[in-house]
Amino acid sequence: MIVEMKTGAPQQDIDNVVEKVKTLGMDVQLNVGTDKTVIAILGGNTGKVSTDTFAVMSGVETVTRIMKPYKLASREVKARDTVVTVKDKSVEIGKKRIIVMAGPCAVESEDQLRQAASAVKEAGASVLRGGAFKPRTSPFSFQGLEGKGLTLLDKIKKEFDMPIITEIVNPQDVDMIAEVADILQIGTRNMQNFALLTAVGKTKKPAVLKRAFSCTVTEWLTAADYLLAAGDRNVILCERGIRTFEDSTRFSLDISSIPVVKKFSHLPIIVDPSHAAGHYSLVPAIAKAAVAAGADGLIIEVHPNPEEALVDGLQSLTPANFEKLMKELRPIAEAVGRYI
Amino acid sequence: MIVEMKTGAPQQDIDNVVEKVKTLGMDVQLNVGTDKTVIAILGGNTGKVSTDTFAVMSGVETVTRIMKPYKLASREVKARDTVVTVKDKSVEIGKKRIIVMAGPCAVESEDQLRQAASAVKEAGASVLRGGAFKPRTSPFSFQGLEGKGLTLLDKIKKEFDMPIITEIVNPQDVDMIAEVADILQIGTRNMQNFALLTAVGKTKKPAVLKRAFSCTVTEWLTAADYLLAAGDRNVILCERGIRTFEDSTRFSLDISSIPVVKKFSHLPIIVDPSHAAGHYSLVPAIAKAAVAAGADGLIIEVHPNPEEALVDGLQSLTPANFEKLMKELRPIAEAVGRYI
Amino acid sequence: MIVEMKTGAPQQDIDNVVEKVKTLGMDVQLNVGTDKTVIAILGGNTGKVSTDTFAVMSGVETVTRIMKPYKLASREVKARDTVVTVKDKSVEIGKKRIIVMAGPCAVESEDQLRQAASAVKEAGASVLRGGAFKPRTSPFSFQGLEGKGLTLLDKIKKEFDMPIITEIVNPQDVDMIAEVADILQIGTRNMQNFALLTAVGKTKKPAVLKRAFSCTVTEWLTAADYLLAAGDRNVILCERGIRTFEDSTRFSLDISSIPVVKKFSHLPIIVDPSHAAGHYSLVPAIAKAAVAAGADGLIIEVHPNPEEALVDGLQSLTPANFEKLMKELRPIAEAVGRYI
Amino acid sequence: MIVEMKTGAPQQDIDNVVEKVKTLGMDVQLNVGTDKTVIAILGGNTGKVSTDTFAVMSGVETVTRIMKPYKLASREVKARDTVVTVKDKSVEIGKKRIIVMAGPCAVESEDQLRQAASAVKEAGASVLRGGAFKPRTSPFSFQGLEGKGLTLLDKIKKEFDMPIITEIVNPQDVDMIAEVADILQIGTRNMQNFALLTAVGKTKKPAVLKRAFSCTVTEWLTAADYLLAAGDRNVILCERGIRTFEDSTRFSLDISSIPVVKKFSHLPIIVDPSHAAGHYSLVPAIAKAAVAAGADGLIIEVHPNPEEALVDGLQSLTPANFEKLMKELRPIAEAVGRYI
């Protein structure tokens, strides 16, 4: 941590900062510049001390943290890439194979889910997605089939022998959902719902942590620390677009977050092109970009009949368009040394 | 809802849209322009139909919703200003008196809370703030005193006869916290935690709904609909800054949200200058601006000794600075026809 | 400047950084931490060296600049507030009197400008605004009366004995416009048009530098350095809203920029509530907030007949609404120890 | 254009809007809903009328424009893809071959430029980039070699028989630079410098229009209209990242802008991964993503010795890294049916 004193700060102010550093059990080194004094605070546990501790002191201009705030998600703690194994090793995320998860935004009926499962499995997806509990922005919108949806997921999953991923929105539902789901999904609006993160983390199940559309990569990795600290080593990050001023898409997919995550973290990262785009016609280009940039997987909305979808129909691919996309993705995967 | 067809869309596409509107029980009016056909969908319940229903249809260029997505929070549903009454009418939010809530970010000890309560009451604050359960971005940061903090709040509240406001982060804690708190606070990261909103709404207690730092005013009012739909009429909105590219403050306080909320909603709005600023030296100017712009109240962080604060010390006012600010706010309140 | 080496960076990398610092004529101090080595670079002219110089070197993790990039606009270079004097001291910006500039967005006709001038002078404005050269986002929109508009400004200015402010968009027009205008306005889209800044700076005339809607306060003050470096000491900053995701207003007025500018710069700051709001009904609340937060002036769009305005009619006040606002602003100005 | 009246707006207000539409020579169709009246304004030239014309009228709630504000850049005006031909057809942008432009950010010396040209040509780049006139955020930073840089570009261009692209920052320099440059570059900070756009447009030379880091795709295409309206048909768009809250990269590359531009415009689009990333280690992933998403070209910073670069060294690739990237890009280009 670097404490920059104000120009002309009196010696007493500098001494007070040094004194405080020492009482906190850390080392200090003083840089007396021509203009200002700069104090470097050293020691392995400076990460536990808030920058405010020094920023509020008299004579201090700024305090800059050099250590990143996340720990367990960082490459410094674990250098080797994490591979998340789902359901008896049939699906591994973070290896050469790019994993595609696909299905409807919301489970609407047995027929709908069966048709979707059949289509996406046929086209090469490894995991079925489908929401039973939906976080909707208005209380007057369809909220998902809830318990009944979960039952349908369980049924179709067995019928097609596909692992499923489904969203969890309330800490109280963790046990019920963990019994059926192979991967628990934490949605963008819950990335900093710490009660939920802790509850999910305790299951130690594979968990997809969607990036909050308003949070930095640093905050995202720090939220992943909640899952990891609760004992869950099976964390998969999911980039799904951030909120910006651009209005031609629903969110702006932050393609650069893929190499940034790969640089600073050992966790696998997948991409959701559907929620970022908001329109099915833009999904293929974003999906291709994600694979080329190094994503370990994709999660794509596919609906047997988007015109009848209760939620997010506009961003859902038809089975035919999904099959076409899968064919187009394969040579790109190969071009970056991977396969689908 | 307005459906704009693509230039040159075939008649069949237009007919299909019209047909679908009719099967949904709504009326339609066709505008055949020189360039394109525009279809207006009419009827009182178009708000329940997703724009995607039409946007996915063949030949459709765009679908624009004209009705706002929120209902219960809107002036169209309730034209007169809502006044929220706390604890036997001793505090009313939304009337001529501007209500100031103040206290430490986190409850740290009995002494700290007592000193803070004494100082803010003396200076003219009507409500004591203090967090027992803290949503922290890292699992390795201080998480609040939790149950013990709640006990302290209860004790000090009785000692000073001040209503208290405290944050709730887990739906499971609602009953426990509602027993002690006079106002329940939903934090910025939980504005779209719909499970929590519903749980809080059922208590029918006064609730402060902080704006998510990444959400529009429209989304904020739609989230308020969750509280209102659960039966809680005592909703207070709180602007606390939004996330932008500007880095000289922690968040950018959206001062315009005050007149925007007043225009479209009947709910009272208060402002949190402390979290927006991130630095105590900027708090007074923002607080004054909020009062001048028409805010119904303020919630301000005050710590008896900011240098020792475990959370957010840098943005906390000392008791002396708070007292000074209160004095400066009074003539501004009077200049806009109110008082503190 | 602080150079943080990667964990485990070899000694040779550290030595190379130290060597480079010395060849650049600056001092260095080494902090060998338990985890990483941190190198502080000291000396009065580190501001002239790019952080990239070190960031590209082998073994370097990050480089953090501690000195701010702006110089002439900073309080460190000039501690006392700058007062900008317009036209024989009749108008001074940066003193106790809050200066109001008002008038139409664009000069449209002699009648329109005369009516506007008459109304705003009557209500208490000190400076008449009006654009002759308009930067419009589409080439097919009205581009202003240009030369003819300038002639009208000159005529009305003499008729009402009011200083005028008008925008300049092309370096080639500087001499022509400077002959008529008392204050030169640099618009938000030109804040980083450095050729224009230098041309305007050379006139040494009072200049209003509007903040780019996409730039930080730091970049804004650095752009002011272009005017100051060209010899112009009469720089007035103008906050007019930044671009965010919020869509209920045209831009989000950054109210906090007022105390931030006052803290770090000696230059006066005025606020344009009209362009931020985008709707006349929101202008009064924002204007009041600006005065309460410490702005030195306001620039407000007033049109004798907003329904007929060729540009920005929706955000223009009528003369009656402007007069009402001026009356409401006076007690707020007094509440913060100033007058209008 | 759609005018939504307020709930309960009196008939007189509705009549006034209808009357105004007719005096403007456009047609109107009335939709009298159960809640509100909605007025559709029809006709081929509604694009020339400002929404404010109606928004300011009594009883009007909102006005929504359905036509896009850009014309000449739209697919509606020109359905077929534009191909921009540079220098006797040796380079064509917008066909199957993906064009790579590469070179240093700034021309620093004859040696530097020669080494860069040699390296990028060898690796397969078709166009040499290099800035002689640099728009720098601080007046105290290196501003480019200016005229001398232009002379060096001319010399090296002939030596290597490569077309060059260089930035233009002042309308007065157009003739001088157009004599040497094969492609004129308009930088991100000048995208809405309309005087510059018009001056460049008049040359009818190939021009790269970089997206302003704060502007929407719609505003970008509307700015392209300035070049097209001035008679220049050779416009190339360049996505280079937008400003967001994310701080791990310098800007956030908006990968979705590629399919969005392809959908709505006939103009070719290239991508600048270097300015978006801000760090050389992130450039390859972004460049690959751009090719996979359908970009027609790339513009990449390459410096023979990034450690010595006067500008933007951190984001520059070494010749060796550039050569490696070019090899990796080729199979991706092939995977999407193109070549480099």
Short mmCIF file of C-alpha atoms in Angstrom, two decimals, chain C residues 6 20 48 50 52-53 55-58 61 69 71-72 134-141 143 169-172 189-190 192-196 213-216 219 222-223 225-226 229 243 250 278-280 306-315, chain D residues 6 20 48 50 52-53 55-58 61 69 71-72 134-141 143 169-172 189-190 192-196 213-216 219 222-223 225-226 229 243 250 278-280 306-315:
data_model
loop_
_atom_site.label_atom_id
_atom_site.label_comp_id
_atom_site.label_asym_id
_atom_site.label_seq_id
_atom_site.Cartn_x
_atom_site.Cartn_y
_atom_site.Cartn_z
CA LYS C 6 5.82 -9.11 -10.32
CA LYS C 20 16.48 3.26 -16.46
CA LYS C 48 6.95 14.31 -17.93
CA SER C 50 5.10 8.23 -19.34
CA ASP C 52 4.54 3.13 -20.18
CA THR C 53 8.29 3.74 -20.05
CA ALA C 55 5.28 -0.68 -17.65
CA VAL C 56 6.70 -2.34 -20.76
CA MET C 57 9.83 -3.56 -18.97
CA SER C 58 10.34 -7.19 -18.12
CA GLU C 61 3.40 -5.75 -12.86
CA PRO C 69 -1.27 14.93 -15.04
CA LYS C 71 -0.31 21.34 -13.86
CA LEU C 72 -1.40 24.90 -14.68
CA LYS C 134 -23.73 24.91 -34.16
CA PRO C 135 -22.07 21.50 -33.92
CA ARG C 136 -24.93 19.20 -34.96
CA THR C 137 -24.74 15.41 -34.88
CA SER C 138 -26.30 15.07 -38.34
CA PRO C 139 -25.21 17.00 -41.46
CA PHE C 140 -28.88 17.26 -42.40
CA SER C 141 -29.81 19.29 -39.30
CA GLN C 143 -26.22 24.20 -38.68
CA VAL C 169 -16.14 25.07 -33.57
CA ASN C 170 -13.34 25.67 -36.08
CA PRO C 171 -9.85 27.07 -35.34
CA GLN C 172 -10.13 29.11 -38.54
CA ARG C 189 -17.57 17.56 -28.27
CA ASN C 190 -14.51 19.78 -28.68
CA GLN C 192 -10.19 17.47 -26.59
CA ASN C 193 -9.99 19.26 -29.96
CA PHE C 194 -6.49 20.43 -29.10
CA ALA C 195 -6.06 22.52 -32.27
CA LEU C 196 -9.14 24.49 -31.27
CA PHE C 213 -19.57 14.23 -21.65
CA SER C 214 -17.21 11.27 -21.64
CA CYS C 215 -14.21 12.64 -19.79
CA THR C 216 -13.12 12.58 -16.18
CA GLU C 219 -8.95 14.95 -18.20
CA THR C 222 -5.69 18.60 -18.30
CA ALA C 223 -7.55 20.02 -21.31
CA ASP C 225 -3.93 23.20 -19.38
CA TYR C 226 -3.99 23.68 -23.19
CA ALA C 229 -0.39 26.95 -21.66
CA ARG C 243 -22.92 10.10 -20.42
CA ARG C 250 -30.21 13.41 -21.70
CA GLY C 278 -32.79 17.60 -21.79
CA HIS C 279 -36.25 18.57 -20.52
CA TYR C 280 -37.30 22.00 -19.26
CA PRO C 306 -39.68 26.97 -27.28
CA GLU C 307 -42.31 25.38 -29.52
CA GLU C 308 -40.80 27.16 -32.50
CA ALA C 309 -37.14 26.58 -31.58
CA LEU C 310 -34.98 25.08 -34.33
CA VAL C 311 -32.64 23.43 -31.81
CA ASP C 312 -33.19 21.98 -28.33
CA GLY C 313 -36.63 23.49 -27.74
CA LEU C 314 -37.52 20.81 -25.22
CA GLN C 315 -34.82 21.87 -22.79
CA LYS D 6 -50.51 12.31 -21.39
CA LYS D 20 -48.90 21.20 -36.34
CA LYS D 48 -35.83 16.23 -40.83
CA SER D 50 -36.87 17.35 -34.49
CA ASP D 52 -38.61 18.47 -29.73
CA THR D 53 -41.04 20.13 -32.12
CA ALA D 55 -42.28 17.18 -27.22
CA VAL D 56 -42.59 20.78 -26.04
CA MET D 57 -46.31 20.97 -26.81
CA SER D 58 -48.94 20.99 -24.09
CA GLU D 61 -45.86 12.83 -22.67
CA PRO D 69 -31.11 9.60 -37.73
CA LYS D 71 -29.19 8.19 -43.89
CA LEU D 72 -26.24 7.87 -46.28
CA LYS D 134 -0.70 13.48 -32.33
CA PRO D 135 -3.68 14.58 -30.26
CA ARG D 136 -2.28 14.34 -26.73
CA THR D 137 -4.34 14.86 -23.60
CA SER D 138 -1.69 17.11 -22.01
CA PRO D 139 0.02 20.05 -23.73
CA PHE D 140 3.24 18.99 -22.01
CA SER D 141 3.39 15.60 -23.75
CA GLN D 143 2.94 16.21 -29.81
CA VAL D 169 -6.31 16.73 -36.31
CA ASN D 170 -6.81 20.19 -37.82
CA PRO D 171 -8.97 21.10 -40.85
CA GLN D 172 -6.18 23.43 -41.99
CA ARG D 189 -11.66 12.49 -29.96
CA ASN D 190 -12.52 14.05 -33.32
CA GLN D 192 -17.78 14.72 -33.78
CA ASN D 193 -15.39 17.47 -34.91
CA PHE D 194 -17.72 18.32 -37.75
CA ALA D 195 -15.46 20.97 -39.28
CA LEU D 196 -12.76 18.30 -39.62
CA PHE D 213 -15.14 6.26 -27.14
CA SER D 214 -18.29 7.82 -25.77
CA CYS D 215 -20.66 7.56 -28.70
CA THR D 216 -23.25 5.00 -29.71
CA GLU D 219 -24.07 8.49 -33.49
CA THR D 222 -24.53 9.69 -38.22
CA ALA D 223 -21.01 11.17 -38.07
CA ASP D 225 -22.96 10.87 -42.86
CA TYR D 226 -20.81 14.04 -42.66
CA ALA D 229 -22.51 14.08 -47.49
CA ARG D 243 -15.41 4.11 -22.12
CA ARG D 250 -7.91 1.12 -21.18
CA GLY D 278 -3.96 -0.64 -23.47
CA HIS D 279 -1.64 -3.58 -22.80
CA TYR D 280 0.19 -5.65 -25.39
CA PRO D 306 8.34 -0.62 -27.26
CA GLU D 307 10.50 0.21 -24.26
CA GLU D 308 11.79 3.27 -26.10
CA ALA D 309 8.42 4.37 -27.54
CA LEU D 310 7.51 8.00 -26.91
CA VAL D 311 3.78 7.23 -27.02
CA ASP D 312 1.73 4.18 -26.04
CA GLY D 313 4.62 1.75 -25.74
CA LEU D 314 2.70 -0.50 -23.38
CA GLN D 315 0.11 -1.38 -25.98
#
